[in-house]
Short mmCIF file of C-alpha atoms and ligand atoms in Angstrom, two decimals:
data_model
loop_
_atom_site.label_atom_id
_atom_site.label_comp_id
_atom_site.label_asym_id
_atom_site.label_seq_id
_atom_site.Cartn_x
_atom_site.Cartn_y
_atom_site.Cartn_z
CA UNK A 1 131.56 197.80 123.10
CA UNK A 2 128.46 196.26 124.88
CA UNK A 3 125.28 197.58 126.37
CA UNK A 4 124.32 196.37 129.52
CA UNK A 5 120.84 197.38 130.71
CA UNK A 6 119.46 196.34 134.54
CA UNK A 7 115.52 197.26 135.04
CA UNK A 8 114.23 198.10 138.44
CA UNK A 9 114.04 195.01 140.29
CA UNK A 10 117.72 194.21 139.24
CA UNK A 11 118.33 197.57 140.80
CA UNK A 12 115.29 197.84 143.23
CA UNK A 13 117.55 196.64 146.68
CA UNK A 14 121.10 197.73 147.80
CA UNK A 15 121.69 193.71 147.66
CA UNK A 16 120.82 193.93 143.79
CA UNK A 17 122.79 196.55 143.03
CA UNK A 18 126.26 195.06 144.62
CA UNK A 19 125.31 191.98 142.36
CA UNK A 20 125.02 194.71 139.11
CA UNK A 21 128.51 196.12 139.90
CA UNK A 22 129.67 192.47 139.95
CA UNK A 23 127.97 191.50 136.53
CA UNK A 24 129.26 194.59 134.37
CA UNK A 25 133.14 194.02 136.11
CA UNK A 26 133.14 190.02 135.00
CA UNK A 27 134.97 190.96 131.70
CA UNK A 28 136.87 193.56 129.95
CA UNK A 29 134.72 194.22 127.16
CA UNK A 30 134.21 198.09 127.57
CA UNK A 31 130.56 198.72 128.21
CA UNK A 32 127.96 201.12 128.35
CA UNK A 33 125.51 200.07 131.49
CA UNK A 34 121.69 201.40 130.79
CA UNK A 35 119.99 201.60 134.59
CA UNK A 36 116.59 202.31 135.39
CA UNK A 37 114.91 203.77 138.18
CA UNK A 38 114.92 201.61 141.51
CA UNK A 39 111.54 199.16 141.17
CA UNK A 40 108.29 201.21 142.41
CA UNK A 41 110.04 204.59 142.10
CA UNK A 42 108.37 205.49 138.67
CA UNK A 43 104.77 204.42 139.99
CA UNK A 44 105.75 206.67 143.01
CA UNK A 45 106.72 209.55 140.43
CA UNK A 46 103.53 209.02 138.07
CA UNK A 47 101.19 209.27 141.58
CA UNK A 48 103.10 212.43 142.93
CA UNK A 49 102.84 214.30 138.98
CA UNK A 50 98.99 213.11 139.26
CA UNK A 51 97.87 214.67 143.42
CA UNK A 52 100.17 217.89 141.59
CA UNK A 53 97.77 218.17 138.71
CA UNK A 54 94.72 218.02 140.97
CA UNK A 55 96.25 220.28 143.08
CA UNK A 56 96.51 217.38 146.23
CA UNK A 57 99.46 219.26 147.51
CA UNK A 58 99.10 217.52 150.98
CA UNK A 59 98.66 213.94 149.28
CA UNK A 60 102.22 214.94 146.67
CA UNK A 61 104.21 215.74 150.05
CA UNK A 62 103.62 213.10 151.99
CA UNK A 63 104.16 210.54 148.66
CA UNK A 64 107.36 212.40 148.61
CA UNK A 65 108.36 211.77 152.28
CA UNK A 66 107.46 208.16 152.02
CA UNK A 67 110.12 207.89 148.83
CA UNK A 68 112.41 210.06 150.60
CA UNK A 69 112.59 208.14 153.50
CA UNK A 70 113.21 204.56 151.31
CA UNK A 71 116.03 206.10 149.79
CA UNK A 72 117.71 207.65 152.78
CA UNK A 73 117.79 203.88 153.96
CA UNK A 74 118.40 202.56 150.89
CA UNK A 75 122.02 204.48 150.76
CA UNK A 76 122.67 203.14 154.71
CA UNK A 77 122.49 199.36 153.25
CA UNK A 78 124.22 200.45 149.43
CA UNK A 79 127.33 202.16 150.95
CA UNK A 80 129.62 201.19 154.12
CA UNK A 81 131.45 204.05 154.07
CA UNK A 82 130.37 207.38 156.08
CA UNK A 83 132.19 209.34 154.05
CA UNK A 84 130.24 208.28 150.72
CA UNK A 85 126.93 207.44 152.56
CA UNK A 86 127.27 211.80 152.97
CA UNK A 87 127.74 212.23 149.50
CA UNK A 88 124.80 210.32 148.83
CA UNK A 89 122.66 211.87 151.02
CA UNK A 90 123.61 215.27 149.40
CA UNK A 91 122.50 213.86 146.20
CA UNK A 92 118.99 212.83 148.05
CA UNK A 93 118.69 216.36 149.19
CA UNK A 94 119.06 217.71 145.89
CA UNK A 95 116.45 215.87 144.48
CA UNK A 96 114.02 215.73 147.38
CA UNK A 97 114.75 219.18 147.34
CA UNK A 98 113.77 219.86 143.57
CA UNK A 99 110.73 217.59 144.32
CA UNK A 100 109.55 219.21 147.65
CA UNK A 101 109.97 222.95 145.54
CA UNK A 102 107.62 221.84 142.90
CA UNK A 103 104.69 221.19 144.94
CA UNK A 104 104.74 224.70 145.85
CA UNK A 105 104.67 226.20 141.86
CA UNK A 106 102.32 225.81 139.60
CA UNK A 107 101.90 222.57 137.75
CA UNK A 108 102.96 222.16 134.04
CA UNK A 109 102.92 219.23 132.27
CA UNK A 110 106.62 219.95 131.31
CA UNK A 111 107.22 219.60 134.89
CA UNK A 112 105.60 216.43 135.49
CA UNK A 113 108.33 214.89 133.25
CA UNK A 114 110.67 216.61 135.41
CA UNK A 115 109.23 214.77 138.18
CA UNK A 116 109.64 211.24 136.40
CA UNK A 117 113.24 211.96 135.64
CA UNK A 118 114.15 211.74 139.29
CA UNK A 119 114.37 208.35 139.43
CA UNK A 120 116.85 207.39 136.51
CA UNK A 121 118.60 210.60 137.75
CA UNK A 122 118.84 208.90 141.47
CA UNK A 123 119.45 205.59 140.84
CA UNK A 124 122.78 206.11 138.30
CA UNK A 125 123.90 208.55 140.78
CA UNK A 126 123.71 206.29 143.49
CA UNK A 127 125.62 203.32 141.69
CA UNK A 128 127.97 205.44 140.49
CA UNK A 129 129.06 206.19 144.50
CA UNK A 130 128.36 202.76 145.05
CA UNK A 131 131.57 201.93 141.90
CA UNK A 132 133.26 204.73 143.31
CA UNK A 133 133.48 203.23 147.29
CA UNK A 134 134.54 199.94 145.40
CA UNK A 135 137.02 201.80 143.36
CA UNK A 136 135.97 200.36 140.15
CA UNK A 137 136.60 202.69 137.82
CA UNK A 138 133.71 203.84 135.49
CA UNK A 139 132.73 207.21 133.39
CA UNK A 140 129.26 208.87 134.31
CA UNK A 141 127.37 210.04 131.17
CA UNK A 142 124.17 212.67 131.32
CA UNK A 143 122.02 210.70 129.05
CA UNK A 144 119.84 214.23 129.14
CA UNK A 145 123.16 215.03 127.02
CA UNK A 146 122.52 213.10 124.09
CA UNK A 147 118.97 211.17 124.38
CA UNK A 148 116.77 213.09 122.44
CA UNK A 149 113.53 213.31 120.40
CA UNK A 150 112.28 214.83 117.65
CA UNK A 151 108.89 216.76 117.38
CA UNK A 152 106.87 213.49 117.12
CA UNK A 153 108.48 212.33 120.01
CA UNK A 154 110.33 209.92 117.71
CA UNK A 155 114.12 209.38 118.87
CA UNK A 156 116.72 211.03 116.66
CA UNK A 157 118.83 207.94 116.64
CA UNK A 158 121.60 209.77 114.02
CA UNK A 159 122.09 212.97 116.19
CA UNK A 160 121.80 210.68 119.41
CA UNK A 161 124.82 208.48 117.73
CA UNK A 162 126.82 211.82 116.76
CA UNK A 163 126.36 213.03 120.32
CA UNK A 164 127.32 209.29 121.91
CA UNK A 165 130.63 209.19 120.11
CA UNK A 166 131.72 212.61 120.56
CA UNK A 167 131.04 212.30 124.49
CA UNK A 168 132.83 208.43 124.12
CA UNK A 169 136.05 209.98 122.46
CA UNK A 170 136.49 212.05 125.42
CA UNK A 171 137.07 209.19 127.51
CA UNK A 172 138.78 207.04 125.70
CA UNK A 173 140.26 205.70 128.45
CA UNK A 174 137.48 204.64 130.67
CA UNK A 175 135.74 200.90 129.89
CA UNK A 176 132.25 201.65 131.85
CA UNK A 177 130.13 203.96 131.74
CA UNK A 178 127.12 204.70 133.34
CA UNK A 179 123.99 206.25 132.17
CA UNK A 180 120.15 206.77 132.84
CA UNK A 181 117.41 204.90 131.02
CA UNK A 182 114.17 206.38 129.81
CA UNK A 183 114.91 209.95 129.47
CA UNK A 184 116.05 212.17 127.12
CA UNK A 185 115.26 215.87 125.73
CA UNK A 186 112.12 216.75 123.73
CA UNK A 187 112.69 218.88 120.31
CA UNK A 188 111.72 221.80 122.75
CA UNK A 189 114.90 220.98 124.77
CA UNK A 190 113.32 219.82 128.12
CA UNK A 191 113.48 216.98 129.69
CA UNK A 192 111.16 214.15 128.54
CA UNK A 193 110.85 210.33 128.69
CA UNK A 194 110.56 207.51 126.40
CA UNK A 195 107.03 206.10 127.91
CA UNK A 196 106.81 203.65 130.40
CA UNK A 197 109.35 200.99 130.61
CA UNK A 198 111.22 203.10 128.15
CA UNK A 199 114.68 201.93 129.38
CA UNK A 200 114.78 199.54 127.13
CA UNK A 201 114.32 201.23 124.50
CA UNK A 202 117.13 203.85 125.94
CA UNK A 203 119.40 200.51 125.81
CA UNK A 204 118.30 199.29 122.22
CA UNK A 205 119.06 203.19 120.75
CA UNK A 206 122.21 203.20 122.54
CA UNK A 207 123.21 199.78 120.92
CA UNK A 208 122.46 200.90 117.69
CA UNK A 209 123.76 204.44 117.86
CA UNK A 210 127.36 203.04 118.80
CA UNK A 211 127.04 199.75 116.95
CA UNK A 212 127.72 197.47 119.63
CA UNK A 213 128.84 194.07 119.80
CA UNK A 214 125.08 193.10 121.76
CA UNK A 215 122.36 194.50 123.50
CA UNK A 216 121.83 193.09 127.04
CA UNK A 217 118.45 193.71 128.87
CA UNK A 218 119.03 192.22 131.95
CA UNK A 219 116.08 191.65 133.97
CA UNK A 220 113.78 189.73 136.92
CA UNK A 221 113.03 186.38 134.33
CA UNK A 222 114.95 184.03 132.68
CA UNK A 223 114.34 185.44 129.16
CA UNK A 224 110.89 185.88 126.91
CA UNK A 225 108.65 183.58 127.86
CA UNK A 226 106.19 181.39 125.65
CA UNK A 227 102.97 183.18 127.79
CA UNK A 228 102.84 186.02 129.97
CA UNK A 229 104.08 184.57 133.45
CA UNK A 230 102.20 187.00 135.41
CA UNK A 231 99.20 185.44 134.40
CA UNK A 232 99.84 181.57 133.16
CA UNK A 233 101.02 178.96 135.60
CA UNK A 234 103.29 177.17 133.49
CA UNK A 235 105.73 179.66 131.29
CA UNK A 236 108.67 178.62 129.39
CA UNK A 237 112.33 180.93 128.57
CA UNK A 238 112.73 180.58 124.42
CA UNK A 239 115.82 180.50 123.67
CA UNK A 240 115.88 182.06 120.02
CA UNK A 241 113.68 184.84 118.43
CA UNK A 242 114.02 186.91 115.45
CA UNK A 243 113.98 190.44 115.24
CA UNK A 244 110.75 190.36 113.85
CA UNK A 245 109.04 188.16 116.16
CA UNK A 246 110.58 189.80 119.35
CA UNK A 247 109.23 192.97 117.88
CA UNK A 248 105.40 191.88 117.68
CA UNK A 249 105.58 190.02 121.11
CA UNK A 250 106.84 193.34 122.44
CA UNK A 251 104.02 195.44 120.56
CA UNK A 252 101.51 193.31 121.73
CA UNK A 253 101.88 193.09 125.32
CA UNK A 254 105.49 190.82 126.45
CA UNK A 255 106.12 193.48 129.11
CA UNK A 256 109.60 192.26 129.23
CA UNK A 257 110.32 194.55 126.37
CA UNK A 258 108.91 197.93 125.47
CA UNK A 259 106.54 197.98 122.71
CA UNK A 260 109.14 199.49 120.30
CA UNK A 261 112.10 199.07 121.71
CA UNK A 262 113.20 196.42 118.83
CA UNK A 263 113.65 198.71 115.98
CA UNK A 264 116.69 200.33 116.40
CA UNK A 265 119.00 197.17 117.44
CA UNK A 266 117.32 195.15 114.51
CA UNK A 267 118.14 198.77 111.99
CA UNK A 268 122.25 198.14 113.32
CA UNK A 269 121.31 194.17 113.47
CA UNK A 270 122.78 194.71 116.78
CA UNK A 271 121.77 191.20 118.50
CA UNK A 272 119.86 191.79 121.53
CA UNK A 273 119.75 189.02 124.59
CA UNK A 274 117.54 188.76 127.86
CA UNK A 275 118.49 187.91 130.78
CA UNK A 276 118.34 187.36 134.06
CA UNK A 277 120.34 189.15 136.98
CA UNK A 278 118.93 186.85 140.02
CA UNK A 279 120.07 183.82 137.77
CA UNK A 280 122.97 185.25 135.75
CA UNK A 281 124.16 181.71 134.44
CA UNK A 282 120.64 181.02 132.75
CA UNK A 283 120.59 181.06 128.88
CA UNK A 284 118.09 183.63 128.24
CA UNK A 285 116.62 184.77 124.49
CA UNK A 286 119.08 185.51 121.94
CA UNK A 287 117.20 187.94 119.27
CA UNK A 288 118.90 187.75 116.08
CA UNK A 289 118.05 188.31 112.36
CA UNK A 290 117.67 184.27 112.51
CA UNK A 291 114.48 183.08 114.07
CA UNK A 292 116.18 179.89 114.74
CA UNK A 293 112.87 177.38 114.24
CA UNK A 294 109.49 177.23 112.94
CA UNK A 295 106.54 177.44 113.93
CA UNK A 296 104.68 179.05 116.73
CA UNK A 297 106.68 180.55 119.96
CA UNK A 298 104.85 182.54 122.12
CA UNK A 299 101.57 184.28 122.48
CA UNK A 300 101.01 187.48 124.48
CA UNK A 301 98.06 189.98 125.37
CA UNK A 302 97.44 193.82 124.63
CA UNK A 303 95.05 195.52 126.85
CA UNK A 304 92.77 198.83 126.69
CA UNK A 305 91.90 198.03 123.27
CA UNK A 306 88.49 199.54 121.52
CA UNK A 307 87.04 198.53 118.24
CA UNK A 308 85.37 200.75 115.94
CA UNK A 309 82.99 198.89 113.24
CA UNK A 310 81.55 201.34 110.53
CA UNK A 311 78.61 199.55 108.42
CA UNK A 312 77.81 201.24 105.33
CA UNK A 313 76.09 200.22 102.21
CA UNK A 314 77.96 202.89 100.22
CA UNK A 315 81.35 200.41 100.88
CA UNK A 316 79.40 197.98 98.31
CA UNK A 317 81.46 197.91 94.97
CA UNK A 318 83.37 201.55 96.33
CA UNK A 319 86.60 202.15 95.92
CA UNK A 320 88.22 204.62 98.17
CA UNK A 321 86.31 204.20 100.86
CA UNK A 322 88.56 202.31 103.12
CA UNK A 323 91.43 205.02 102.25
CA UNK A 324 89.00 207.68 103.44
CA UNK A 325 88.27 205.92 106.54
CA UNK A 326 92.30 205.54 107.01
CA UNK A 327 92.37 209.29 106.83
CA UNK A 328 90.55 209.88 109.49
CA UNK A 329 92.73 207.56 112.06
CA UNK A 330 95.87 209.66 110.36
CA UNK A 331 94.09 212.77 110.88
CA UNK A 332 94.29 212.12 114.85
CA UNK A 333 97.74 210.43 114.82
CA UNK A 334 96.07 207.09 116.39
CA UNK A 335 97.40 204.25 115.19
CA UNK A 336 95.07 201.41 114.08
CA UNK A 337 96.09 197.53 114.96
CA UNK A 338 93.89 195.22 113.49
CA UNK A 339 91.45 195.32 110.49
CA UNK A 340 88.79 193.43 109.16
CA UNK A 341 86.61 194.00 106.58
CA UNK A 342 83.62 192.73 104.57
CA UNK A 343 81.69 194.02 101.53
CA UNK A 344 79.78 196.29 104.00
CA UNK A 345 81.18 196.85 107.06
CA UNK A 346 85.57 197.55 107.88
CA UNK A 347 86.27 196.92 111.55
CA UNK A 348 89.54 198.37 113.33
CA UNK A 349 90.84 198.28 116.51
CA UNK A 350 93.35 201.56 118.96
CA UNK A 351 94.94 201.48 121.94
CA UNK A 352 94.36 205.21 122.35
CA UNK A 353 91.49 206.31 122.68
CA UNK A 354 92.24 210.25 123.32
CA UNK A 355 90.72 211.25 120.07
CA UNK A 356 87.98 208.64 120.37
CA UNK A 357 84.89 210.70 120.26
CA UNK A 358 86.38 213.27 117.43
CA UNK A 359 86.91 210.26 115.23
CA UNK A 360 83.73 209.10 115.98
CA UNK A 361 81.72 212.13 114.92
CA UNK A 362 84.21 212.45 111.49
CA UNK A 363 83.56 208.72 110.00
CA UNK A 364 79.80 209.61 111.45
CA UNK A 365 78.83 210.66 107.36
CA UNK A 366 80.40 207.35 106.16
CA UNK A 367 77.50 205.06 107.85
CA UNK A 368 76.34 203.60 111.36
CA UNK A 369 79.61 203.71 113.82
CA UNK A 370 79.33 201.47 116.34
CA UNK A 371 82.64 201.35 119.31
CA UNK A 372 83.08 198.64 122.11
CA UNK A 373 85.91 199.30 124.34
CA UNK A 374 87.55 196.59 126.79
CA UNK A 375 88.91 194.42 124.51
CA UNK A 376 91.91 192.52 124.18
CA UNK A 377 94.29 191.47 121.47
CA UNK A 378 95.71 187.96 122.02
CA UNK A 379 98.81 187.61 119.58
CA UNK A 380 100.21 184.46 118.47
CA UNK A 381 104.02 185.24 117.54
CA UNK A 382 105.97 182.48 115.36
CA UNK A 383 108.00 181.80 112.30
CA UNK A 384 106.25 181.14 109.23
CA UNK A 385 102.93 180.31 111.22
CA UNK A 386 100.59 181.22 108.64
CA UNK A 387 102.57 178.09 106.84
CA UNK A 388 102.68 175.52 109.47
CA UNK A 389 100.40 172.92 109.75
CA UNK A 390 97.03 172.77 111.79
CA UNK A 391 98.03 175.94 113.54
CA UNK A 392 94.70 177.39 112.83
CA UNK A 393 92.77 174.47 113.74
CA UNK A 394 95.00 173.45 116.58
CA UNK A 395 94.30 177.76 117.66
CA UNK A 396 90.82 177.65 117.56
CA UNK A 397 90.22 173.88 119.05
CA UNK A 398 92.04 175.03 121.83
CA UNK A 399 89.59 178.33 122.81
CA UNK A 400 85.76 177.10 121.44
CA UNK A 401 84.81 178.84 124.48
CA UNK A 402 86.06 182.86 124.02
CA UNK A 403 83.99 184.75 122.17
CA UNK A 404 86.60 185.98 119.21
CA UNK A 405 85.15 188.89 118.00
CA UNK A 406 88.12 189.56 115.35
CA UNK A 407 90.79 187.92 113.62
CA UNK A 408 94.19 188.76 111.74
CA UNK A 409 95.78 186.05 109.70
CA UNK A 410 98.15 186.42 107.04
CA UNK A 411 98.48 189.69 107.32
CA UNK A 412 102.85 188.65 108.44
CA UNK A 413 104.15 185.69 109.09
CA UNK A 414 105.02 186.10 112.07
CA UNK A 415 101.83 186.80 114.02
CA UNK A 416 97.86 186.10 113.92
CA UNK A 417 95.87 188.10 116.34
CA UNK A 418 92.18 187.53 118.08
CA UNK A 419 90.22 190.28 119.71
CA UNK A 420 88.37 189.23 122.76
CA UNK A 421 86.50 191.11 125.65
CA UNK A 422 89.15 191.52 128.38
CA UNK A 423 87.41 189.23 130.71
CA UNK A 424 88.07 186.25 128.94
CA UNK A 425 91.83 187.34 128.81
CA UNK A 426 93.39 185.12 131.55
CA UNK A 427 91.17 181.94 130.42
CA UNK A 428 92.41 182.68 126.51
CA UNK A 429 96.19 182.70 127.75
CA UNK A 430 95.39 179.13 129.82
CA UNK A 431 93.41 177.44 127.03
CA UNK A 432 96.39 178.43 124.72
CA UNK A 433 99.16 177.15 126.88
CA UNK A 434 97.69 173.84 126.80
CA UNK A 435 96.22 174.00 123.19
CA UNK A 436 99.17 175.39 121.34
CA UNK A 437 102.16 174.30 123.98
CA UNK A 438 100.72 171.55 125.57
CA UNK A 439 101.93 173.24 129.01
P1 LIG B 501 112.36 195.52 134.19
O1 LIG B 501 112.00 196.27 135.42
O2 LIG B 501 113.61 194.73 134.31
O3 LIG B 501 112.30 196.35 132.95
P2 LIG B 501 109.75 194.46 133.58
O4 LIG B 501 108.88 194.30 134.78
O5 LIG B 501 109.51 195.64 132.72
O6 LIG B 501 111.26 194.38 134.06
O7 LIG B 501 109.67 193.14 132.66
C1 LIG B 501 109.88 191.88 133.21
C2 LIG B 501 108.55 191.25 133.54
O8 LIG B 501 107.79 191.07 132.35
C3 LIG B 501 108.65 189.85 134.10
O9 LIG B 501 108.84 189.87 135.48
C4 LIG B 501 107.31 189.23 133.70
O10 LIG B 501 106.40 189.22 134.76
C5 LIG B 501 106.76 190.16 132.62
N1 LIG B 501 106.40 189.45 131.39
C6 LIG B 501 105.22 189.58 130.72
N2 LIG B 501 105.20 188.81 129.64
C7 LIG B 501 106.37 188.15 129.59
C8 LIG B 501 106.92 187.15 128.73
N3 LIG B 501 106.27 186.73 127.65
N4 LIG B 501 108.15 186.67 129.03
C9 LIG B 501 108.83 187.11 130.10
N5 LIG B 501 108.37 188.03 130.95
C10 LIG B 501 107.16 188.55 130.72
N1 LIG B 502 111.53 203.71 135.19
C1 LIG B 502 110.73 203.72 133.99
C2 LIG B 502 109.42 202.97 134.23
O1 LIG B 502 109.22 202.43 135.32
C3 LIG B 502 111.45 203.17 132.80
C4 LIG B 502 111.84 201.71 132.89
O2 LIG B 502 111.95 201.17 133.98
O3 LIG B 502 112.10 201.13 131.84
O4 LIG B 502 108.59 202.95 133.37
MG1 LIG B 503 110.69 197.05 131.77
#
């Protein structure tokens, strides 16, 4: 069994979504098709849940009629038949429905994840008409049935497979079945999410949790890229990554993939491929245990980042400190990305900077805290990079000009990583296509 998962563009227009039913009927290898909410629904979602919490009732509604209206003509171009473009539109007034009744209770955050549910919840339902008018016959799955995460809001990938299998071996007869990306239950039993562009990782737990034969992400590009396309001229599709390496690209910024949506296929060694529904014959990435080559693949770019530099004198010849210091991050469940450190100063960089200031005043007693946010991590992904020749000089030839503020090198073999102030992101991407590609 195979996992098929189509993101929102590859969903995002009636047109797209015949060409989806198309791609999961071109064999007989019984699947299990991962969908995501149509492209600009989530956004939509995120900006209703946000004029709710401010209490922009006016601003929510109309946001709601604008979506409504794209999906009520979004169903007349999906479905042909009268008959099923009625059914559909009962399933729009359900939800529109649900949504239009929430502006008028009071706001939660539990029901802002409500909210962002709608549009996995829409967009399965719809295709699954859509199979239905085409008589191709297919199994719809709740994934609020069986995604689900623990208090930490880490998945619980062995009672997620227990539930999978149990709801498979009902219908053992059906080859395709269909089933919402991104959201699951929280340990409290409501419905949650899996973060932003958390389909993917839906798709990857999935894989793993029924050991399939390969995860497929299908998606708008023709696999990862060696640079981030949105912001480099000249990109390249790799054809081969390892686990490892597709893991750190994700992490640090290759939107293509969710930041941690490797784990579970690499736990399974389920191999996971990218590709490309507007140019299905395209090879894609294959993501393997086998990196394939050597040497440096791709570089990508992390955003929102702040650095925190403690100086103290009391560091001098001290051990413990740095464990101390490490506390503190633990403490407020903010995970650190890059270190440096020196006989006097240790300098670490977040992404999340909720808990900034409380961190702040606790490392205050362990010397002069200084914090710079706007920053950016550049990561340079690879195979045995720290190994291969010149890299380093070849690296920093390429970008004399940025102002590298912090490095990581050795640290895995897989990845070294500059900080740099986020203006000099989209020059640092250029200078490294040329430098390190010669693109
Ligand atoms: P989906 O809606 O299918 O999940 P996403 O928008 O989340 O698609 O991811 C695909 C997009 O990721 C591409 O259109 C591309 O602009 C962007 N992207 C950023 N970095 C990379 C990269 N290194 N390789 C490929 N795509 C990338
Ligand atoms: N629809 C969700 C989002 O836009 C999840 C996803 O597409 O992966 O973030
Ligand atoms: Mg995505």
């Amino acid at each position: 069994m195979k996992i098929m998962k189509f993101g929102g563009t590859s969903v995002g227009k009636p047109q797209r979504m015949h060409e989806v039913a198309t791609l999961i009927t071109k064999d007989s290898e019984a699947k299990i098709v991962v969908l995501s909410a149509l492209s600009g629904t989530t956004n939509s979602l995120v900006e209703i849940g946000n004029c709710l919490s401010v209490g922009n009732k006016k601003k929510a509604t109309e946001n709601i009629n604008t979506l409504e209206s794209h999906y009520r003509n979004f169903v007349r171009e999906l479905l042909t038949n009268e008959e099923y473009v009625l059914k559909a539109d009962t399933i729009l007034n359900e939800h529109f429905e649900f949504l239009n009744i929430i502006t008028k209770i009071s706001f939660s955050d539990a029901l802002s994840k409500d909210i962002l549910a709608q549009g996995e919840l829409m967009s399965t339902k719809l295709f699954s008409l859509y199979l239905e008018q085409q008589n191709i016959d297919h199994q719809y799955l709740p994934a609020l049935e069986f995604m689900c995460i623990d208090e930490h809001e880490e998945p619980r990938l062995e009672t997620i497979s227990e539930k999978l299998k149990d709801i498979l071996k009902e219908y053992s007869s059906k080859t395709i079945f269909i089933t919402q990306g991104y959201i699951c239950r929280n340990a409290k039993g409501e419905v949650d999410n899996l973060k932003r562009g958390g389909s993917d990782y839906t798709a990857s737990l999935v894989a793993a949790a029924i050991n399939a034969s390969v995860c497929e992400i299908w998606t708008d590009i023709d696999g990862m890229h060696n640079n981030d396309p949105r912001i480099v001229e000249k990109t390249k599709a790799i054809e081969q990554l390892s686990f490892e390496e597709a893991a750190e690209l994700a992490y640090f910024g290759a939107k293509i993939l969710h930041p941690t949506c490797i784990w579970p296929a690499q736990q399974e060694n389920v191999p996971v491929k990218l590709l490309n529904t507007m140019q299905p014959e395209a090879a894609g990435t294959v993501i393997t245990k086998e990196a394939g080559s050597v040497g440096v693949k791709a570089v990508a770019a992390k955003d929102g980042i702040t650095v925190i530099k403690i100086k103290s004198s009391r560091m001098l010849l001290a051990y413990g400190f740095l464990s101390k210091v490490f506390k503190v991050f633990e403490k407020y469940k903010t995970s650190i990305d890059m270190v440096t450190t020196s006989e006097v100063a240790v300098s670490v960089t977040i992404d999340n900077d909720q808990f900034l200031d409380l961190i702040i005043e606790e490392l205050t007693p362990f010397g002069l805290i200084e914090t710079e946010s706007n920053q950016t991590i550049v990561s340079i992904v690879g195979n045995e990079i720290a190994q291969t020749k010149d890299v380093l000089k070849q690296l920093f030839d390429s970008i004399v000009s940025v102002p590298v503020t912090m490095v990581s090198y050795g640290g895995s073999a897989h990845n070294i990583s500059l900080l740099i102030p986020a203006d000099y992101k989209k020059q640092t991407l250029q200078l490294l296509n040329k430098g390190l590609f010669g693109l």
